[in-house]
Amino acid sequence: MIKIDNKKKVFVLDGKNYSYIIYVNEAGTLQFVYYGKKVDGDDYLTSVYAKTLAPEPNGFNIDNAFNGMPSEYAFFGKGDYRAPSTLFVREDGFRASRFVYKSHEVVDGAPDFGSLPHARRGGKTLCIVLKDELSDMEISLNYTVFDDSDVIVRNAILRNCGKNKVRLNKAFSFCLELPDAQYDIMRLQGRWAQERMPEVTPIGKGTVRVDSSQGGSSHAMNPFAAILRKTCTETSGECIGVNLIYSGSFAITAEASCFGALRLQGGINDLNFEWILDGGEKFVTPQAALCYSAEGLGGMSREFADFFRNYIINPDRAFMRRPIVINNWEATYFDFNREKLFSIIDAAAPLGIDTFVLDDGWFGKRDDDKSGLGDWFVNEKKLEGGLKGVAEHCAEKGMKFGLWFEPEMVNEDSDLYRAHPDFAIGKRGVTPSRQRNQLILDFSRKDVVDYIYDAVSKVLKSCNISYVKWDMNRFMTEFYSEKLPYERQGELAHRYILGVYDLAHRLTSAFPNVFFEGCAGGGGRFDGGMLYYFSQIWTSDDTDAFERTKIQWGTSMCYPVSAMSCHVSACPNHQTQRITPLATRGIIASLGATGYELDLTKLDDCEKEEIKRQIASYKNIDELVLRGDLYRLSSPFNSNYFCEMLVSKDKSQAYVAGERIHGVPCDLNYIIKLKGLDPNKRYTVKELGITASGKTLENAGLLLPRLPDFGAWTWNITECK
Ligand code: GLA
C-alpha cells in the first residue's frame, strides 16, 4: 500500500511487513526517513524522526548537500563527499548536480521495461520525478510495492530533457540511506566450481564494495549483498538484502560515513561504464530488489524465493513440474556418436528420466574446446542421422530431447569467425585474451544478435526440441566494439547484456514450448536477470555431493531452490575425486530441479534400481521444491551436518534432507529442531515411524542420524488427517 501526504510530500510505502518512508524536505530534496518493520508513518516522521533523527546540516547550508544527508538518490559535487548515485558530465564539462522534487504519481502494477528483466506484474508503483537545478537532467525513481511481499523493487530512469548531450559516468539503480552503520555485510563470493559461498565481514568505516567488472555477474561475486544487524542469525534478527535483477558488470557499495550513517547503493558497475545521452534520450537502470527481514537470513531467503517465483520467473514455468534430465556431458564429454547417445537414452527411459539433453560437441567441427563455437549446424559426420535421429529415438523411448548451445561465443577456428572476424569483441591488431580458447560475440550489435537468432532458430525448428541449455563460458576482455564510435566504447558491456536479453527474449517468445535452462561455466551467471528468461540455472560444474551442500546453501540465500539445476553424477566425482554414496548424491540433488549426468550404461542393476527409487521419491516432493518454503537447519560450513527442510505453504507436508559430513565414532547426540510446521497440527515422520505435533517436532526436535562419511537421510513428514 502506498500512502501519500500530498501537502507535506511524505511517501509511506507499506509492504507485507515493512514500511519505507521518504519525504521532500524544506530545501526541496528527496530524503530517506525510515526502512524497517512496519511503523505508523505520520507518527514516525513528525515525532521520532523530526525530533531525534532528522540530520543537522553540520554547519552547511541545508540548500546544499552534506556528508550526513540522507539522499534518496545521491547527487554529486555539492558538499556530500560520499559516492553519488549518479555522476554525469554536461557538454561544457560541468558535473555537479542538485536534484529537487518535481512531481510524482502512483500507477497500478510494475513498470514494463521491455526485454530488460523486470518484476512482471502486480503491486503498485510510486514514481517520483526529480529535476536537476544545474542541468536539464531529470531522474524518475520507481518503487514497486506488493501487499504479499517483503520485497520492494526499485530503479532509476535518467532523462536528458535538454538539447545538448550529456555523458553518464555512473547511473546506479537505487540508494538506501540508513541512519547508522552498525551492520555486518554478507556477500556470496566464490570461483568456478565453488560459487556463492556466503562470507560475512564487518562494514567498518569507509566503503565495502561487492562487484564484478567481468561483463557478467560472475563466479567470483553474485549481484547480491545483505547487511545484517550484529544480532542477526539464520532464524532471528534484522537484515536487508539487495538483489540486482541484472546479469552484467555490477557494483553494490556500503559506505559508512564519518558521521555514522550507512549509504547502501548499487547497479551497473561504474568502472568502465559511460553512456552518452543525446537530448531527449533516457537511460533505464536495472531493477534492484530490496528485502527487509525481521526474521533473520531464513526469513529474507523465503521472501526472495517467493519474489522470484511470483514476479520474475516466467509465470508459465515458475511452478511447472521440471523435466528430469539425463545430460551426457560428464558421461562422454566431446567423445560420442549416435550409438553411444542411443545407449544412454535406452538406459534412461526405464528409470523414469523424461528428457535427454545433448551437451557440447554436436555442431560444427567440435571434438574439443578449441573449435566450432559459432557454427550452429549439426555435424552429421559425428552424429549420423543428425539431431532429428536423436530426437526421434528419444520419442520412440517416450522421452523428450534437449540441446546445448553457447550462443554468445565464437572460436577463431570456426566458419563464423573466418567469415566475420569483426563479430567478436576486441580490437583488431591486439592479440585477444582467450579463455577456454574462445572469444565473445559482439552482442552490442544488432546484426550479430540477428545472425545468432536465425542460426539457433533454424536448429530449434529442425526437429522436436523441448529443452535448451544456454551456456556461456568466458568473461569479457579487450572491451571494444568495431561498430561503436570513440565516445560510446564505454557503453559496450551494458549494450552487450542488453543484446543477450534481446536474444533471450526473442528465442523464448518464438519457442514458447521450449524449456530454457541457463548456465555459465556452471553457476557463473546465476542472477535475477537470467532467471527472468531461464526458469532454472545450472548451479555449478561441481556436482560432488558434499561440495554441493555448500553451494546450494549459499545459492538459497537469495534464490528459490527450484531455480537450482542439480544433477547426480558419477563417482569418483570428476571435480573432487571424492566418493559419496549414490543415495547421498540423489538426496542432495533432490533439493532443487533434479537430474542426472553420468554414463547410465555403466551402472549395475542395483544402482539403476536406486535411481528409479530416487525419481519416484522426487515425484512425491517436487511440489515442495517448486512452491514450498525453505528452512536451513544445519550449516555444512560450521557443523558436521548439512540439513535443510522444505515445508508446503499450507503446512501439511514437509521434507527434511540432510547429510552427515564425517562419520565420528562414539559421536555425541545432536538434536535438530524442525521449523516452519504448524505447532497445532499432528504429523507423521515416515522414515522414523513416529507421530508428533508440530510443537513437539519444533521445540524438542529429532536426533540427527549417526551415519558414515557422507551418509544422507530424508524425513518425509505429512499431516495426520
Ligand atoms: C560448461 C558447463 C558444463 C558443460 C560444458 C560443455 O562448463 O557448465 O555443464 O555444458 O560447459 O562445454
XYZ file of C-alpha atoms and ligand atoms in Angstrom:
733
model
C 0.000 0.000 0.000
C 1.258 3.483 -0.828
C 0.112 6.414 1.326
C 0.994 9.946 0.338
C 0.592 13.184 2.220
C 0.461 15.488 -0.770
C 0.814 18.646 1.279
C 3.821 17.592 3.302
C 5.154 15.438 0.459
C 5.551 12.399 2.629
C 5.507 8.980 0.964
C 4.814 5.907 3.086
C 5.246 2.578 1.299
C 3.898 -0.369 3.239
C 4.620 -3.913 2.055
C 3.677 -7.118 3.824
C 5.696 -6.469 6.986
C 7.766 -3.363 6.306
C 7.408 0.382 5.951
C 9.578 2.535 3.727
C 9.261 6.285 4.262
C 10.689 9.168 2.286
C 9.807 12.859 2.129
C 10.679 16.117 0.460
C 12.484 18.400 2.906
C 12.161 22.156 3.126
C 15.018 22.584 0.669
C 13.148 20.520 -1.907
C 15.418 17.456 -1.915
C 14.041 13.929 -1.540
C 15.234 12.329 1.663
C 15.147 8.946 3.261
C 13.350 8.648 6.589
C 12.775 5.005 7.516
C 13.049 1.415 6.294
C 12.192 -1.449 8.615
C 9.408 -3.246 10.409
C 6.030 -1.571 9.950
C 5.526 1.762 11.709
C 2.847 4.381 11.693
C 4.228 6.695 9.015
C 2.866 10.021 10.346
C 3.897 9.296 13.882
C 7.342 8.345 12.885
C 8.048 11.341 10.715
C 6.591 14.052 12.888
C 7.840 12.816 16.231
C 10.583 10.206 16.247
C 12.326 11.325 13.087
C 11.789 15.090 13.328
C 12.814 15.295 16.965
C 15.610 12.777 17.117
C 16.942 11.641 13.761
C 16.497 14.397 11.180
C 20.084 15.242 10.294
C 21.624 18.517 11.213
C 23.466 20.055 8.325
C 26.594 20.371 10.473
C 27.242 23.961 9.617
C 26.442 23.528 5.935
C 23.523 25.371 4.490
C 20.726 22.823 4.055
C 20.290 24.126 0.487
C 23.478 22.278 -0.230
C 24.278 18.662 0.409
C 26.450 17.467 3.241
C 28.107 14.273 4.357
C 25.232 13.099 6.503
C 22.454 13.991 4.096
C 20.109 11.012 3.617
C 19.551 11.442 -0.138
C 17.185 9.031 -1.844
C 19.420 9.248 -4.893
C 22.701 10.947 -4.145
C 23.940 13.747 -6.356
C 27.467 15.000 -6.865
C 29.620 17.993 -6.158
C 27.540 19.965 -3.655
C 29.262 19.097 -0.412
C 28.349 15.453 0.082
C 31.713 13.763 -0.380
C 30.415 10.207 -0.282
C 29.919 8.297 -3.532
C 26.995 9.684 -5.536
C 24.306 7.518 -7.136
C 24.845 9.228 -10.444
C 27.664 11.191 -11.989
C 27.278 12.844 -15.358
C 29.052 15.473 -17.374
C 27.365 18.253 -19.285
C 28.688 19.252 -22.679
C 30.569 22.200 -21.144
C 32.361 19.817 -18.758
C 30.452 20.836 -15.616
C 29.469 17.839 -13.478
C 27.855 18.955 -10.218
C 24.156 18.351 -9.741
C 21.423 19.141 -7.250
C 18.217 17.189 -7.643
C 14.953 18.507 -6.226
C 11.440 17.124 -6.214
C 9.388 17.868 -9.343
C 6.325 15.592 -9.352
C 5.046 12.155 -8.502
C 2.396 9.650 -9.489
C 1.187 6.237 -8.393
C 0.332 3.661 -11.029
C -1.102 0.165 -10.827
C 1.304 -2.682 -11.454
C 5.033 -2.866 -12.034
C 6.654 -0.908 -14.883
C 7.439 -2.797 -18.070
C 10.966 -2.292 -19.387
C 10.656 -4.477 -22.472
C 13.396 -7.079 -22.713
C 15.333 -5.627 -19.716
C 14.337 -8.077 -16.970
C 11.823 -6.631 -14.527
C 9.185 -7.608 -11.978
C 6.434 -8.800 -14.253
C 3.176 -7.803 -12.704
C 1.234 -6.910 -9.618
C 1.740 -4.316 -6.942
C 1.598 -0.574 -7.156
C 4.387 1.698 -8.276
C 5.276 5.108 -6.924
C 7.234 7.176 -9.402
C 8.892 10.348 -8.116
C 10.455 12.704 -10.630
C 13.437 14.782 -9.540
C 14.854 17.667 -11.529
C 18.429 18.846 -11.552
C 18.682 22.553 -10.782
C 22.017 22.747 -12.573
C 21.288 20.950 -15.847
C 18.433 19.622 -17.972
C 18.608 16.178 -16.383
C 15.652 14.549 -14.694
C 15.512 11.336 -12.709
C 12.459 9.151 -12.149
C 12.709 6.948 -9.099
C 10.394 3.937 -9.216
C 9.277 1.981 -6.167
C 7.064 -1.080 -6.681
C 5.356 -2.407 -3.580
C 3.486 -5.723 -3.294
C 0.999 -6.342 -0.490
C 2.022 -10.011 -0.314
C 5.775 -9.499 -0.315
C 8.592 -8.063 1.761
C 10.497 -7.207 -1.389
C 10.402 -3.657 -2.704
C 11.583 -3.148 -6.269
C 13.443 -0.007 -7.208
C 15.140 1.543 -10.178
C 16.026 4.939 -11.602
C 15.461 6.346 -15.063
C 17.726 9.213 -16.093
C 16.417 11.598 -18.743
C 18.221 14.265 -20.686
C 15.458 16.819 -21.174
C 17.730 19.337 -22.868
C 19.144 19.572 -26.374
C 22.831 19.033 -25.667
C 24.319 15.653 -24.989
C 25.278 14.509 -21.514
C 27.778 11.763 -20.646
C 26.756 9.435 -17.845
C 29.713 8.129 -15.864
C 27.621 6.435 -13.225
C 23.936 5.542 -13.056
C 23.111 3.338 -10.097
C 19.690 1.762 -9.687
C 18.982 2.712 -6.087
C 20.372 4.359 -2.995
C 19.368 3.489 0.552
C 20.500 5.730 3.405
C 20.345 4.224 6.848
C 20.886 6.341 9.951
C 23.506 4.039 11.437
C 26.104 1.613 10.145
C 26.084 -1.000 12.920
C 25.844 -3.842 10.435
C 27.909 -6.661 9.042
C 27.743 -7.340 5.328
C 27.215 -10.665 3.612
C 28.295 -11.325 0.053
C 28.166 -14.544 -1.979
C 31.706 -14.903 -3.253
C 33.350 -17.820 -4.997
C 35.072 -19.146 -8.059
C 34.480 -21.794 -10.723
C 33.076 -24.960 -9.081
C 32.668 -23.120 -5.754
C 30.088 -20.490 -6.438
C 28.165 -18.392 -3.902
C 29.980 -19.110 -0.667
C 28.481 -16.790 1.965
C 31.031 -14.531 3.631
C 30.189 -12.077 6.402
C 32.505 -9.248 7.451
C 32.067 -6.036 9.439
C 31.396 -2.934 7.353
C 33.708 -0.652 9.346
C 34.283 2.905 8.190
C 34.661 3.671 4.520
C 33.342 1.576 1.671
C 32.799 -2.146 1.190
C 32.355 -2.931 -2.490
C 30.741 -6.125 -3.800
C 31.181 -6.137 -7.550
C 32.049 -7.690 -10.867
C 33.724 -5.920 -13.763
C 33.844 -9.060 -15.928
C 30.937 -8.229 -18.246
C 28.841 -10.861 -16.472
C 27.678 -11.229 -12.924
C 30.477 -13.839 -12.447
C 31.513 -16.837 -10.356
C 33.556 -14.550 -8.128
C 30.721 -12.424 -6.795
C 26.976 -12.700 -7.048
C 24.978 -9.465 -7.599
C 23.604 -9.794 -4.095
C 24.555 -8.401 -0.704
C 22.847 -8.276 2.659
C 23.511 -6.084 5.641
C 22.995 -7.825 8.957
C 22.494 -6.445 12.425
C 25.093 -7.899 14.778
C 22.298 -9.910 16.389
C 21.012 -11.335 13.083
C 21.083 -15.130 12.815
C 19.564 -17.669 10.473
C 16.291 -17.564 12.397
C 16.022 -14.144 14.024
C 17.127 -10.541 13.905
C 17.152 -7.877 11.229
C 18.758 -7.858 7.833
C 18.288 -6.131 4.496
C 19.109 -7.971 1.282
C 19.767 -6.402 -2.116
C 19.432 -8.467 -5.243
C 20.169 -6.808 -8.574
C 17.998 -8.053 -11.432
C 20.956 -7.790 -13.755
C 23.482 -10.112 -15.399
C 26.314 -7.748 -16.362
C 29.109 -5.961 -14.505
C 27.585 -4.653 -11.302
C 28.505 -2.980 -8.051
C 26.856 -2.836 -4.650
C 28.568 -0.494 -2.216
C 28.081 0.011 1.505
C 29.654 3.245 2.678
C 29.789 4.132 6.353
C 30.264 7.881 6.599
C 32.349 9.641 9.209
C 29.079 10.808 10.785
C 27.889 7.238 11.247
C 25.253 6.839 8.531
C 25.299 3.996 6.006
C 24.780 4.523 2.297
C 23.931 1.276 0.547
C 23.571 1.556 -3.203
C 24.127 -0.348 -6.382
C 23.512 -1.003 -10.028
C 25.622 -1.219 -13.174
C 29.318 -1.114 -12.267
C 30.548 2.434 -12.869
C 34.048 1.132 -13.615
C 34.449 1.066 -17.391
C 30.930 2.457 -17.874
C 29.992 5.509 -19.872
C 26.802 6.278 -21.697
C 26.022 9.202 -23.959
C 22.529 10.586 -23.573
C 21.567 12.759 -26.505
C 18.910 15.423 -25.983
C 15.552 13.783 -25.307
C 17.027 10.346 -24.521
C 16.626 8.324 -21.362
C 18.655 5.624 -19.627
C 16.809 2.883 -17.753
C 18.799 1.312 -14.931
C 18.246 -2.348 -13.998
C 15.905 -3.076 -11.137
C 17.108 -3.804 -7.620
C 15.015 -5.992 -5.315
C 15.383 -5.000 -1.659
C 14.138 -7.200 1.128
C 13.772 -6.256 4.778
C 13.555 -9.205 7.162
C 12.994 -9.201 10.915
C 13.220 -12.995 10.849
C 16.889 -13.392 10.129
C 18.511 -14.679 6.974
C 15.988 -17.502 6.659
C 13.117 -15.003 6.516
C 14.926 -12.972 3.869
C 15.631 -16.065 1.755
C 11.998 -17.190 1.823
C 10.847 -13.726 0.749
C 13.346 -13.620 -2.127
C 12.314 -17.134 -3.175
C 8.653 -16.111 -3.322
C 9.526 -12.902 -5.110
C 11.446 -14.695 -7.851
C 8.778 -17.361 -8.274
C 5.869 -14.918 -8.251
C 7.290 -11.912 -10.029
C 10.451 -12.661 -12.031
C 10.451 -16.208 -13.425
C 8.212 -16.810 -16.431
C 4.781 -17.485 -14.858
C 4.138 -20.336 -17.305
C 7.239 -22.078 -15.967
C 7.701 -20.964 -12.366
C 5.535 -23.690 -10.869
C 5.764 -26.177 -13.709
C 6.952 -29.689 -12.915
C 10.533 -29.670 -14.129
C 11.834 -32.158 -16.688
C 14.029 -34.815 -15.091
C 17.066 -34.733 -17.288
C 19.862 -37.054 -18.275
C 22.708 -34.935 -19.644
C 25.595 -36.595 -21.476
C 28.380 -34.108 -20.616
C 30.121 -35.979 -17.819
C 29.228 -39.299 -19.474
C 31.005 -38.611 -22.757
C 32.436 -35.092 -22.847
C 33.131 -34.496 -26.578
C 33.600 -38.155 -27.368
C 30.280 -39.552 -28.565
C 28.500 -40.857 -31.589
C 24.927 -41.818 -32.320
C 25.245 -45.302 -30.833
C 26.673 -44.003 -27.572
C 23.883 -41.443 -27.187
C 21.229 -44.015 -28.046
C 22.598 -46.374 -25.409
C 22.315 -43.655 -22.757
C 18.761 -42.853 -23.855
C 17.847 -46.546 -23.790
C 19.199 -46.875 -20.270
C 17.423 -43.703 -19.093
C 13.913 -44.394 -20.318
C 13.004 -47.262 -17.935
C 14.270 -45.296 -14.929
C 11.662 -42.535 -15.166
C 14.012 -39.930 -16.649
C 11.992 -37.869 -19.096
C 14.409 -35.702 -21.088
C 17.726 -36.406 -22.744
C 19.934 -33.316 -23.097
C 22.711 -33.463 -25.643
C 25.523 -31.250 -24.368
C 28.522 -29.660 -26.079
C 30.087 -31.174 -29.224
C 27.202 -31.846 -31.644
C 27.848 -28.954 -34.053
C 30.458 -27.607 -36.480
C 33.930 -29.066 -36.032
C 33.871 -29.646 -32.290
C 35.808 -32.555 -30.841
C 37.419 -30.471 -28.132
C 37.027 -26.925 -26.872
C 39.350 -25.377 -29.458
C 36.982 -25.018 -32.400
C 33.445 -24.872 -33.687
C 31.656 -22.356 -31.466
C 29.508 -20.149 -33.673
C 28.825 -22.838 -36.259
C 25.327 -23.833 -35.186
C 24.713 -26.644 -37.639
C 24.849 -30.312 -36.779
C 27.982 -32.312 -37.505
C 26.447 -35.251 -39.373
C 29.833 -36.919 -39.730
C 29.995 -37.293 -35.966
C 26.285 -37.691 -35.399
C 24.921 -39.879 -38.129
C 21.244 -39.157 -38.695
C 21.676 -35.707 -37.166
C 19.648 -34.183 -34.353
C 16.467 -35.454 -35.922
C 17.675 -39.014 -35.438
C 18.352 -38.406 -31.730
C 15.034 -36.590 -31.232
C 13.181 -39.452 -32.901
C 14.975 -42.038 -30.828
C 14.023 -40.135 -27.660
C 10.392 -40.007 -28.831
C 10.392 -43.757 -29.501
C 11.503 -44.285 -25.913
C 8.856 -41.891 -24.592
C 11.394 -39.207 -23.814
C 11.916 -35.607 -24.830
C 15.010 -34.096 -26.362
C 17.077 -31.105 -25.234
C 20.114 -29.397 -26.692
C 23.132 -27.369 -25.511
C 24.071 -24.050 -27.125
C 26.608 -21.408 -26.292
C 25.056 -18.641 -28.392
C 27.221 -15.740 -27.223
C 30.575 -17.268 -28.183
C 32.838 -17.954 -31.124
C 36.084 -19.872 -31.692
C 38.615 -18.341 -34.045
C 38.698 -21.789 -35.642
C 35.120 -21.609 -36.939
C 33.440 -20.766 -40.216
C 31.638 -17.895 -38.499
C 34.854 -16.242 -37.325
C 36.601 -16.793 -40.646
C 33.707 -15.055 -42.416
C 33.120 -12.300 -39.818
C 36.140 -11.660 -37.574
C 34.621 -8.301 -36.654
C 31.694 -10.108 -34.982
C 33.939 -10.731 -31.966
C 34.556 -8.245 -29.176
C 38.117 -6.951 -29.258
C 40.442 -4.694 -31.198
C 41.860 -5.968 -34.465
C 45.631 -5.948 -34.227
C 45.602 -6.569 -30.475
C 46.088 -10.230 -29.536
C 42.862 -11.252 -27.840
C 42.928 -12.740 -24.334
C 41.431 -16.160 -24.826
C 39.539 -18.029 -22.153
C 38.706 -21.651 -22.936
C 40.090 -20.859 -26.411
C 37.118 -18.700 -27.287
C 36.052 -15.119 -27.895
C 32.799 -13.320 -27.168
C 30.478 -12.230 -29.924
C 29.690 -8.546 -30.001
C 26.078 -8.613 -28.890
C 26.063 -4.820 -28.675
C 25.483 -5.168 -32.436
C 22.006 -5.971 -33.637
C 23.298 -7.639 -36.814
C 25.294 -10.122 -34.698
C 22.297 -10.885 -32.466
C 20.130 -11.269 -35.588
C 22.625 -13.700 -37.092
C 22.678 -15.900 -33.975
C 18.917 -15.678 -33.610
C 18.497 -17.034 -37.142
C 21.097 -19.771 -36.656
C 19.679 -21.026 -33.331
C 16.078 -20.747 -34.554
C 16.909 -22.862 -37.566
C 18.202 -25.647 -35.326
C 15.237 -25.397 -32.952
C 12.875 -25.716 -35.906
C 14.791 -28.628 -37.414
C 13.373 -31.269 -35.082
C 11.444 -31.766 -31.890
C 13.498 -29.954 -29.233
C 11.803 -29.236 -25.909
C 14.720 -28.029 -23.794
C 17.678 -25.709 -24.296
C 20.713 -25.413 -22.057
C 22.132 -21.936 -22.777
C 25.772 -21.864 -21.708
C 28.326 -19.041 -21.527
C 31.909 -19.989 -20.780
C 34.039 -16.881 -20.596
C 34.021 -13.273 -19.488
C 34.963 -10.061 -21.229
C 38.396 -8.655 -22.055
C 39.601 -6.065 -24.620
C 36.323 -4.203 -24.239
C 35.998 -2.859 -27.760
C 33.382 -2.977 -30.481
C 34.308 -2.373 -34.110
C 30.976 -0.641 -34.588
C 30.766 1.773 -31.641
C 32.177 5.287 -32.098
C 35.022 6.524 -29.869
C 32.778 8.260 -27.357
C 30.458 5.261 -26.974
C 33.015 2.487 -26.301
C 32.182 2.715 -22.587
C 28.666 1.532 -23.452
C 29.839 -1.847 -24.730
C 29.448 -4.053 -21.635
C 25.916 -2.894 -20.870
C 24.898 -2.927 -24.538
C 26.229 -6.498 -24.706
C 23.973 -7.630 -21.865
C 21.033 -5.814 -23.482
C 21.840 -7.843 -26.614
C 21.846 -11.069 -24.578
C 18.455 -10.146 -23.117
C 17.163 -9.271 -26.574
C 18.204 -12.664 -27.959
C 16.778 -14.467 -24.919
C 13.556 -12.521 -25.291
C 13.243 -13.324 -28.987
C 14.064 -17.012 -28.632
C 11.874 -17.640 -25.592
C 8.987 -15.811 -27.294
C 9.414 -17.587 -30.628
C 9.682 -21.017 -28.957
C 7.263 -20.828 -26.027
C 7.180 -24.600 -25.662
C 10.905 -24.933 -25.209
C 12.145 -25.005 -21.597
C 15.297 -22.857 -21.209
C 17.979 -23.536 -18.621
C 20.789 -21.029 -18.045
C 24.439 -21.913 -17.440
C 27.788 -20.110 -17.389
C 30.690 -22.462 -16.820
C 28.480 -23.841 -14.058
C 26.937 -21.047 -11.991
C 28.915 -18.065 -13.280
C 25.835 -16.046 -14.194
C 23.278 -17.085 -11.617
C 21.219 -13.931 -11.193
C 17.762 -12.409 -11.383
C 18.294 -11.160 -14.923
C 18.943 -14.664 -16.195
C 16.100 -16.120 -14.128
C 13.707 -13.800 -15.920
C 14.357 -15.823 -19.090
C 15.694 -19.149 -17.834
C 13.481 -20.731 -15.198
C 16.386 -22.687 -13.772
C 20.157 -22.370 -13.927
C 22.909 -24.979 -13.789
C 24.092 -24.293 -10.248
C 27.723 -25.332 -10.536
C 30.012 -27.620 -12.505
C 30.875 -29.073 -9.123
C 28.454 -31.969 -8.646
C 30.224 -33.506 -5.637
C 27.525 -34.294 -3.080
C 29.414 -32.617 -0.249
C 30.593 -29.516 -2.115
C 27.065 -29.122 -3.413
C 25.650 -28.791 0.111
C 27.696 -25.607 0.487
C 26.972 -24.283 -2.999
C 23.243 -24.920 -2.702
C 23.183 -23.485 0.837
C 24.780 -20.259 -0.397
C 22.619 -20.052 -3.513
C 19.456 -20.469 -1.445
C 20.333 -17.266 0.435
C 18.536 -15.279 -2.232
C 17.206 -17.652 -4.928
C 14.483 -20.318 -4.841
C 15.589 -23.958 -4.744
C 13.519 -24.603 -7.874
C 15.907 -22.299 -9.756
C 18.858 -24.568 -8.983
C 19.531 -27.296 -11.500
C 21.121 -30.178 -9.565
C 22.464 -33.392 -11.071
C 23.575 -36.723 -9.720
C 26.958 -37.518 -11.265
C 29.458 -40.370 -11.239
C 31.962 -41.327 -8.540
C 34.818 -40.754 -8.071
C 33.476 -37.279 -8.656
C 35.058 -35.604 -11.691
C 35.754 -32.337 -9.881
C 36.936 -33.521 -6.452
C 37.671 -37.244 -6.885
C 35.545 -37.808 -3.780
C 33.436 -40.933 -3.443
C 29.994 -40.471 -1.971
C 27.089 -42.946 -1.908
C 24.670 -42.796 -4.842
C 21.819 -42.362 -2.339
C 23.515 -39.242 -0.946
C 24.010 -37.810 -4.396
C 20.308 -38.320 -5.097
C 19.209 -36.724 -1.834
C 21.338 -33.603 -2.274
C 20.169 -33.240 -5.894
C 16.553 -33.566 -4.719
C 16.847 -30.120 -3.092
C 16.477 -28.467 -6.476
C 15.463 -29.269 -10.049
C 16.889 -32.770 -10.042
C 18.548 -34.643 -12.888
C 21.393 -36.983 -13.884
C 24.719 -36.515 -15.579
C 26.628 -39.776 -15.810
C 27.008 -42.770 -18.058
C 23.928 -44.789 -17.174
C 25.160 -47.704 -19.272
C 27.935 -48.267 -16.717
C 25.585 -48.730 -13.771
C 24.691 -52.140 -12.378
C 21.121 -53.220 -11.720
C 21.233 -52.201 -8.060
C 22.296 -48.694 -8.988
C 19.584 -48.488 -11.627
C 17.008 -49.542 -9.040
C 18.326 -46.849 -6.713
C 17.867 -44.199 -9.430
C 14.350 -45.450 -10.126
C 13.609 -45.094 -6.407
C 15.115 -41.607 -6.319
C 12.955 -40.417 -9.190
C 9.808 -41.926 -7.702
C 10.513 -40.233 -4.327
C 11.328 -36.950 -6.031
C 7.917 -37.001 -7.671
C 6.397 -37.033 -4.164
C 8.206 -33.891 -3.106
C 8.688 -31.878 -6.283
C 5.718 -29.649 -5.411
C 7.645 -28.680 -2.263
C 10.670 -27.838 -4.377
C 8.516 -25.712 -6.684
C 6.279 -23.991 -4.138
C 7.474 -24.704 -0.608
C 9.317 -22.603 1.963
C 12.947 -23.448 2.684
C 14.319 -23.649 6.227
C 18.080 -24.099 6.535
C 18.528 -26.165 9.688
C 22.204 -27.054 9.929
C 25.065 -25.449 8.062
C 27.779 -27.501 6.343
C 30.118 -24.539 6.886
C 30.243 -24.782 10.652
C 28.931 -28.179 11.668
C 29.251 -31.844 10.779
C 25.710 -31.871 9.420
C 24.062 -30.258 6.442
C 20.316 -30.204 6.855
C 17.553 -28.341 5.040
C 13.790 -28.575 5.154
C 11.028 -27.703 2.703
C 7.527 -27.003 4.012
C 4.373 -26.604 1.951
C 2.601 -23.245 2.244
C -0.392 -24.893 3.921
C 1.991 -26.708 6.292
C 0.507 -30.098 5.512
C 3.704 -31.596 4.090
C 7.401 -31.221 4.722
C 10.632 -32.783 3.543
C 13.863 -32.842 5.502
C 17.075 -33.763 3.707
C 20.467 -33.944 5.330
C 23.996 -35.221 5.063
C 26.439 -36.130 7.800
C 29.779 -34.989 6.542
C 32.080 -37.294 8.507
C 31.425 -40.426 10.424
C 32.584 -39.958 14.032
C 32.958 -42.923 16.405
C 31.057 -42.642 19.692
C 29.646 -39.361 18.455
C 27.664 -37.056 20.726
C 23.943 -36.507 20.433
C 22.944 -33.791 18.013
C 19.352 -32.676 18.023
C 17.779 -30.727 15.213
C 14.697 -28.636 15.806
C 12.376 -28.651 12.825
C 10.983 -25.370 11.549
C 8.015 -23.993 9.697
C 5.460 -26.603 10.809
C 2.066 -25.759 12.265
C 2.506 -26.199 16.045
C -1.047 -27.423 16.401
C -1.066 -29.973 13.603
C -0.041 -33.586 14.094
C 2.440 -35.088 11.698
C 3.896 -38.475 10.870
C 7.571 -38.820 10.063
C 7.525 -41.721 7.647
C 11.103 -42.926 7.932
C 11.053 -42.878 11.759
C 7.560 -44.329 12.083
C 6.574 -41.659 14.609
C 3.683 -39.265 15.056
C 4.060 -35.956 16.853
C 2.673 -32.440 16.879
C 4.404 -29.603 15.063
C 5.039 -28.102 18.505
C 6.936 -31.194 19.631
C 8.937 -31.529 16.418
C 9.903 -27.851 16.550
C 10.566 -27.473 20.251
C 12.013 -30.851 21.191
C 13.435 -31.734 17.783
C 14.796 -35.018 16.491
C 18.098 -36.791 16.955
C 20.314 -36.465 13.907
C 21.203 -39.867 12.473
C 24.701 -41.262 13.019
C 25.772 -42.070 9.502
C 29.125 -42.906 7.949
C 31.127 -40.404 5.881
C 28.831 -38.501 3.507
C 25.799 -40.520 4.524
C 22.496 -38.788 3.851
C 18.923 -39.186 5.019
C 15.432 -37.838 4.407
C 12.370 -37.442 6.586
C 9.084 -37.235 4.748
C 6.623 -35.501 7.021
C 2.886 -35.413 6.407
C -0.025 -34.053 8.361
C -2.181 -36.749 10.001
C -5.668 -36.428 8.606
C 30.326 -25.677 -19.174
C 29.069 -26.177 -18.487
C 29.055 -27.680 -18.463
C 29.147 -28.211 -19.870
C 30.377 -27.649 -20.561
C 30.389 -28.014 -22.039
O 31.436 -25.911 -18.409
O 28.971 -25.649 -17.193
O 27.896 -28.155 -17.840
O 27.978 -27.875 -20.574
O 30.429 -26.238 -20.463
O 31.464 -27.500 -22.702
